[in-house]
Tab-separated table of C-alpha atoms and ligand atoms in Angstrom:
chain	number	residue	atom	x	y	z
A	1	MET	CA	0.308	0.074	-0.121
A	2	LYS	CA	2.678	2.624	1.433
A	3	LYS	CA	4.819	1.625	-2.079
A	4	ALA	CA	1.723	2.184	-4.275
A	5	ILE	CA	0.948	5.777	-2.827
A	6	LEU	CA	4.810	6.437	-2.867
A	7	ILE	CA	4.169	5.975	-6.860
A	8	LEU	CA	1.166	7.730	-7.224
A	9	ILE	CA	2.931	10.510	-5.558
A	10	ALA	CA	6.249	10.080	-7.835
A	11	LEU	CA	3.918	10.076	-10.603
A	12	ILE	CA	2.628	12.987	-9.667
A	13	LEU	CA	5.773	14.553	-9.511
A	14	LEU	CA	6.610	13.743	-12.883
A	15	GLY	CA	3.699	15.265	-14.961
A	16	CYS	CA	3.904	18.498	-12.641
A	17	GLN	CA	7.542	18.831	-13.822
A	18	ASN	CA	6.542	17.823	-17.439
A	19	LEU	CA	3.583	20.552	-17.216
A	20	ILE	CA	6.694	22.902	-16.260
A	21	GLU	CA	9.101	22.123	-18.990
A	22	LYS	CA	5.958	22.412	-21.449
A	23	GLU	CA	4.804	26.074	-20.645
A	24	GLN	CA	7.998	26.954	-20.272
A	25	LYS	CA	9.402	25.844	-23.722
A	26	ILE	CA	5.808	28.179	-25.273
A	27	ASN	CA	6.465	30.732	-23.125
A	28	PHE	CA	10.458	30.867	-24.859
A	29	VAL	CA	9.085	30.691	-28.147
A	30	LYS	CA	6.153	33.274	-27.665
A	31	ALA	CA	9.552	35.342	-26.244
A	32	ARG	CA	11.593	34.658	-29.492
A	33	GLU	CA	8.633	35.209	-31.577
A	34	ARG	CA	9.189	38.946	-29.972
A	35	MET	CA	12.363	39.221	-30.103
A	36	VAL	CA	11.875	39.003	-33.687
A	37	THR	CA	9.675	40.982	-34.899
A	38	GLU	CA	10.469	43.361	-32.071
A	39	GLN	CA	14.191	43.844	-31.399
A	40	ILE	CA	15.513	42.700	-35.502
A	41	GLU	CA	12.907	43.067	-37.974
A	42	ALA	CA	11.447	46.899	-36.136
A	43	ARG	CA	15.345	47.868	-36.372
A	44	GLY	CA	15.158	46.517	-40.461
A	45	VAL	CA	16.866	43.327	-40.765
A	46	LYS	CA	14.336	42.339	-43.905
A	47	ASP	CA	16.141	38.717	-44.796
A	48	LYS	CA	13.978	35.955	-44.312
A	49	ARG	CA	16.209	33.491	-44.380
A	50	VAL	CA	17.901	35.282	-41.389
A	51	LEU	CA	14.916	36.047	-39.627
A	52	SER	CA	13.795	32.329	-40.142
A	53	ALA	CA	16.756	31.152	-38.607
A	54	ILE	CA	16.558	33.067	-36.014
A	55	ARG	CA	13.388	31.830	-35.105
A	56	ARG	CA	14.416	28.502	-35.474
A	57	VAL	CA	17.816	28.770	-32.716
A	58	GLU	CA	16.934	28.498	-28.906
A	59	ARG	CA	18.704	31.267	-27.881
A	60	HIS	CA	18.504	30.309	-24.112
A	61	ARG	CA	20.520	26.696	-25.177
A	62	PHE	CA	23.421	29.174	-25.790
A	63	VAL	CA	23.231	30.869	-21.449
A	64	PRO	CA	23.983	29.920	-18.451
A	65	GLY	CA	21.494	28.232	-16.476
A	66	GLU	CA	21.034	31.730	-14.349
A	67	TYR	CA	20.294	33.965	-17.301
A	68	GLN	CA	17.745	31.954	-19.278
A	69	ARG	CA	15.134	34.073	-18.817
A	70	LEU	CA	16.865	37.178	-20.040
A	71	ALA	CA	17.962	34.907	-23.381
A	72	TYR	CA	15.793	36.678	-25.503
A	73	ASN	CA	15.731	40.678	-24.328
A	74	ASP	CA	17.598	43.273	-25.923
A	75	TYR	CA	21.228	43.186	-24.492
A	76	PRO	CA	24.273	40.286	-24.321
A	77	LEU	CA	24.698	38.418	-21.913
A	78	PRO	CA	27.298	37.092	-19.756
A	79	ILE	CA	28.829	33.852	-20.945
A	80	GLY	CA	31.651	33.567	-18.374
A	81	GLU	CA	35.035	34.156	-19.287
A	82	ASP	CA	34.258	37.644	-18.397
A	83	GLN	CA	32.646	37.247	-23.065
A	84	THR	CA	29.509	37.720	-23.766
A	85	ILE	CA	26.882	36.563	-26.183
A	86	SER	CA	25.895	39.420	-28.785
A	87	GLN	CA	22.738	41.701	-28.524
A	88	PRO	CA	19.887	39.645	-30.732
A	89	TYR	CA	19.686	42.897	-33.067
A	90	ILE	CA	23.434	43.173	-33.935
A	91	VAL	CA	23.675	38.888	-34.551
A	92	GLY	CA	20.525	39.769	-37.000
A	93	LEU	CA	21.815	42.468	-38.541
A	94	MET	CA	26.322	41.136	-38.908
A	95	THR	CA	24.653	38.068	-40.336
A	96	GLU	CA	22.205	39.789	-42.933
A	97	LEU	CA	25.746	41.687	-43.615
A	98	LEU	CA	26.905	38.418	-45.129
A	99	GLY	CA	24.271	37.648	-47.695
A	100	LEU	CA	24.303	33.772	-47.197
A	101	SER	CA	22.124	31.685	-50.025
A	102	GLY	CA	22.464	28.414	-48.812
A	103	ASP	CA	26.124	27.319	-50.604
A	104	GLU	CA	28.956	28.831	-48.499
A	105	ARG	CA	31.543	28.552	-46.542
A	106	VAL	CA	32.453	30.329	-43.585
A	107	LEU	CA	34.294	31.258	-41.325
A	108	GLU	CA	33.219	33.101	-37.717
A	109	ILE	CA	36.219	34.420	-35.018
A	110	GLY	CA	35.037	34.205	-31.449
A	111	THR	CA	32.533	31.008	-31.042
A	112	GLY	CA	31.486	32.166	-27.873
A	113	SER	CA	28.500	30.258	-26.513
A	114	GLY	CA	28.336	28.984	-30.460
A	115	TYR	CA	25.200	30.864	-31.063
A	116	GLN	CA	26.065	32.717	-33.771
A	117	ALA	CA	27.471	30.266	-35.165
A	118	ALA	CA	24.351	27.947	-34.763
A	119	ILE	CA	22.525	30.697	-37.156
A	120	LEU	CA	25.002	30.920	-39.951
A	121	ALA	CA	24.909	26.643	-39.844
A	122	GLU	CA	21.262	27.124	-40.840
A	123	LEU	CA	21.902	29.152	-43.223
A	124	ALA	CA	25.211	28.127	-45.363
A	125	LYS	CA	26.419	24.852	-46.613
A	126	GLU	CA	29.832	24.868	-43.682
A	127	VAL	CA	30.388	26.773	-40.537
A	128	TYR	CA	34.005	27.021	-39.803
A	129	THR	CA	34.727	28.486	-35.924
A	130	ILE	CA	37.630	30.027	-33.637
A	131	GLU	CA	37.657	31.133	-29.679
A	132	ILE	CA	40.621	31.378	-27.775
A	133	LEU	CA	39.770	30.386	-24.103
A	134	GLU	CA	39.893	27.265	-23.821
A	135	PRO	CA	37.136	26.802	-21.323
A	136	LEU	CA	34.517	28.440	-24.495
A	137	ALA	CA	35.541	26.806	-27.086
A	138	LYS	CA	35.372	23.514	-25.018
A	139	SER	CA	32.024	24.465	-23.807
A	140	ALA	CA	30.145	25.677	-27.752
A	141	ARG	CA	31.960	22.748	-29.216
A	142	ASN	CA	30.020	19.676	-27.175
A	143	ARG	CA	26.361	22.489	-26.758
A	144	LEU	CA	26.612	22.291	-30.700
A	145	LYS	CA	27.381	18.460	-30.576
A	146	ASP	CA	24.353	18.486	-28.763
A	147	LEU	CA	22.387	19.991	-30.618
A	148	GLY	CA	22.756	18.230	-33.808
A	149	TYR	CA	24.949	20.287	-35.685
A	150	LYS	CA	26.364	18.434	-37.410
A	151	ASN	CA	28.285	21.223	-40.568
A	152	ILE	CA	30.253	23.388	-37.698
A	153	LYS	CA	33.694	22.715	-36.568
A	154	VAL	CA	35.099	24.525	-33.273
A	155	LYS	CA	39.327	25.025	-33.252
A	156	CYS	CA	40.502	26.745	-30.358
A	157	GLY	CA	43.326	29.213	-31.427
A	158	ASP	CA	43.913	32.805	-32.432
A	159	GLY	CA	41.279	33.995	-35.142
A	160	TYR	CA	43.861	36.664	-36.207
A	161	LEU	CA	45.644	34.209	-38.008
A	162	GLY	CA	42.586	32.561	-39.985
A	163	TRP	CA	41.639	28.973	-40.367
A	164	GLU	CA	44.636	28.411	-43.423
A	165	GLU	CA	43.299	24.665	-43.800
A	166	PHE	CA	39.564	25.289	-45.123
A	167	ALA	CA	40.577	29.370	-46.402
A	168	PRO	CA	38.849	30.980	-48.958
A	169	PHE	CA	35.979	31.614	-47.182
A	170	ASP	CA	32.978	33.052	-49.226
A	171	GLY	CA	31.546	35.048	-45.328
A	172	ILE	CA	33.779	35.516	-42.660
A	173	ILE	CA	32.049	37.443	-39.279
A	174	VAL	CA	34.195	38.725	-36.380
A	175	THR	CA	32.406	39.071	-33.216
A	176	CYS	CA	35.660	40.226	-31.030
A	177	ALA	CA	37.319	43.317	-32.016
A	178	PRO	CA	40.518	44.187	-33.946
A	179	PRO	CA	42.483	47.435	-33.792
A	180	TYR	CA	42.492	47.234	-38.057
A	181	ILE	CA	41.237	44.633	-40.079
A	182	PRO	CA	44.096	41.282	-39.794
A	183	GLN	CA	45.975	41.088	-43.342
A	184	PRO	CA	45.218	36.990	-42.576
A	185	LEU	CA	41.561	37.443	-42.796
A	186	ILE	CA	41.667	39.681	-45.596
A	187	GLU	CA	43.609	37.225	-48.084
A	188	GLN	CA	41.371	34.083	-46.769
A	189	LEU	CA	38.299	35.515	-48.091
A	190	ALA	CA	36.916	34.449	-51.389
A	191	GLU	CA	36.619	35.985	-54.947
A	192	GLY	CA	33.597	37.558	-54.409
A	193	GLY	CA	33.152	37.003	-50.763
A	194	ARG	CA	32.070	38.947	-47.664
A	195	MET	CA	33.219	39.995	-44.231
A	196	VAL	CA	31.528	41.808	-41.298
A	197	ILE	CA	33.868	43.273	-38.906
A	198	PRO	CA	33.901	45.804	-35.674
A	199	VAL	CA	37.211	47.564	-36.051
A	200	GLY	CA	38.716	50.067	-33.575
A	201	GLU	CA	40.022	50.165	-29.657
A	202	HIS	CA	37.893	52.332	-27.575
A	203	TYR	CA	35.456	53.241	-30.276
A	204	GLN	CA	34.775	50.906	-32.992
A	205	GLU	CA	32.607	50.743	-36.387
A	206	LEU	CA	31.182	47.661	-37.531
A	207	LYS	CA	32.623	47.647	-41.386
A	208	LEU	CA	31.833	44.974	-44.457
A	209	LEU	CA	34.250	44.535	-46.374
A	210	THR	CA	33.948	43.218	-49.785
A	211	LYS	CA	36.842	41.707	-52.498
A	212	LYS	CA	35.774	42.351	-56.321
A	213	LYS	CA	38.713	41.713	-58.334
A	214	GLY	CA	41.149	41.201	-56.401
A	215	LYS	CA	39.937	44.569	-54.926
A	216	ILE	CA	38.870	45.008	-51.763
A	217	TYR	CA	36.166	47.868	-50.369
A	218	VAL	CA	34.972	48.798	-47.287
A	219	GLN	CA	32.389	49.606	-46.187
A	220	SER	CA	31.148	51.464	-43.007
A	221	ILE	CA	27.567	50.164	-41.128
A	222	ILE	CA	27.090	51.304	-38.158
A	223	PRO	CA	29.091	51.635	-34.679
A	224	VAL	CA	28.875	48.716	-32.149
A	225	ARG	CA	30.827	47.904	-28.736
A	226	PHE	CA	32.783	44.338	-28.606
A	227	VAL	CA	35.171	42.759	-26.470
A	228	PRO	CA	38.400	43.085	-27.921
A	229	MET	CA	40.147	40.948	-29.890
A	230	ILE	CA	43.218	38.945	-27.974
A	231	HIS	CA	46.585	38.911	-29.750
A	232	GLY	CA	49.883	39.090	-29.755
A	233	GLU	CA	50.419	40.838	-26.544
A	234	ARG	CA	48.074	42.872	-26.757
B	301	LIG	N1	29.755	35.051	-31.325
B	301	LIG	C1	29.641	34.662	-29.896
B	301	LIG	C2	29.755	36.105	-28.657
B	301	LIG	C3	31.649	36.389	-28.996
B	301	LIG	S1	31.844	37.057	-27.918
B	301	LIG	C4	27.890	33.910	-29.421
B	301	LIG	O1	27.629	33.748	-30.433
B	301	LIG	O2	28.134	33.459	-28.372
B	301	LIG	C5	33.259	36.992	-28.735
B	301	LIG	C6	34.555	35.551	-28.387
B	301	LIG	O3	35.850	36.713	-29.100
B	301	LIG	C7	35.131	35.774	-26.991
B	301	LIG	O4	34.169	34.732	-26.742
B	301	LIG	C8	36.743	35.860	-26.677
B	301	LIG	O5	36.919	34.872	-25.985
B	301	LIG	C9	36.708	35.706	-28.399
B	301	LIG	N2	38.335	35.861	-28.941
B	301	LIG	C10	39.205	36.668	-28.776
B	301	LIG	N3	39.892	37.218	-29.220
B	301	LIG	C11	39.741	35.962	-29.820
B	301	LIG	C12	40.701	35.654	-31.097
B	301	LIG	N4	42.016	36.113	-31.399
B	301	LIG	N5	40.789	35.162	-31.641
B	301	LIG	C13	39.470	33.444	-31.192
B	301	LIG	N6	38.217	34.200	-30.760
B	301	LIG	C14	38.707	35.399	-29.881
């Protein structure tokens, strides 16, 4: 009898937990939808593929537990090691600027949580991402694997140097700020390719660099704030 009651209580608790989890999932879906329409679309990001990729990727899975309920808010969040996951709008804008159509090979510098890499993996053929801090590289690699991404390679190293082995890249996105555009990245950009990169030390400008017939064109997009790129003796 006692055993039966205990089993009954356990089943009820399990049921409650399931209900809470379902409810939370619905709340995250709603929050994500609001984030896309109110923060990203409303500020001018139009690319339908980019918007639907952001709708699909569960941003709350990329932040530490205590920040999950804030994951869809309009600001960056801490991800450990003094680093942050970028503001959702900035992810949308930078991704749109890459102009991906599905066949590309893309390089990201600054894996962080792996969120931007996941968005890229929804939109391009292959994603290569480099993170300089070992604990972040490791946890992003595990997270992306658990989420089932098979087209992302994560490497721990200095992204200033790019990833020669898999170059050239149709798109390069840099999510930490160097004081100037690293030459190895310019060299590893394919003909017709695009690079999106924040540049500057105290004051940074988001730049879009394109390579056409071997010539480099640079456009300034908006002022931004990113963590500095760690390189050499800086
Ligand atoms: N794109 C990330 C956020 C990036 S935060 C996301 O979606 O979560 C910037 C990251 O760049 C940090 O994790 C930082 O450790 C990393 N970083 C800084 N300098 C770097 C370098 N030289 N090479 C690779 N990663 C670097």
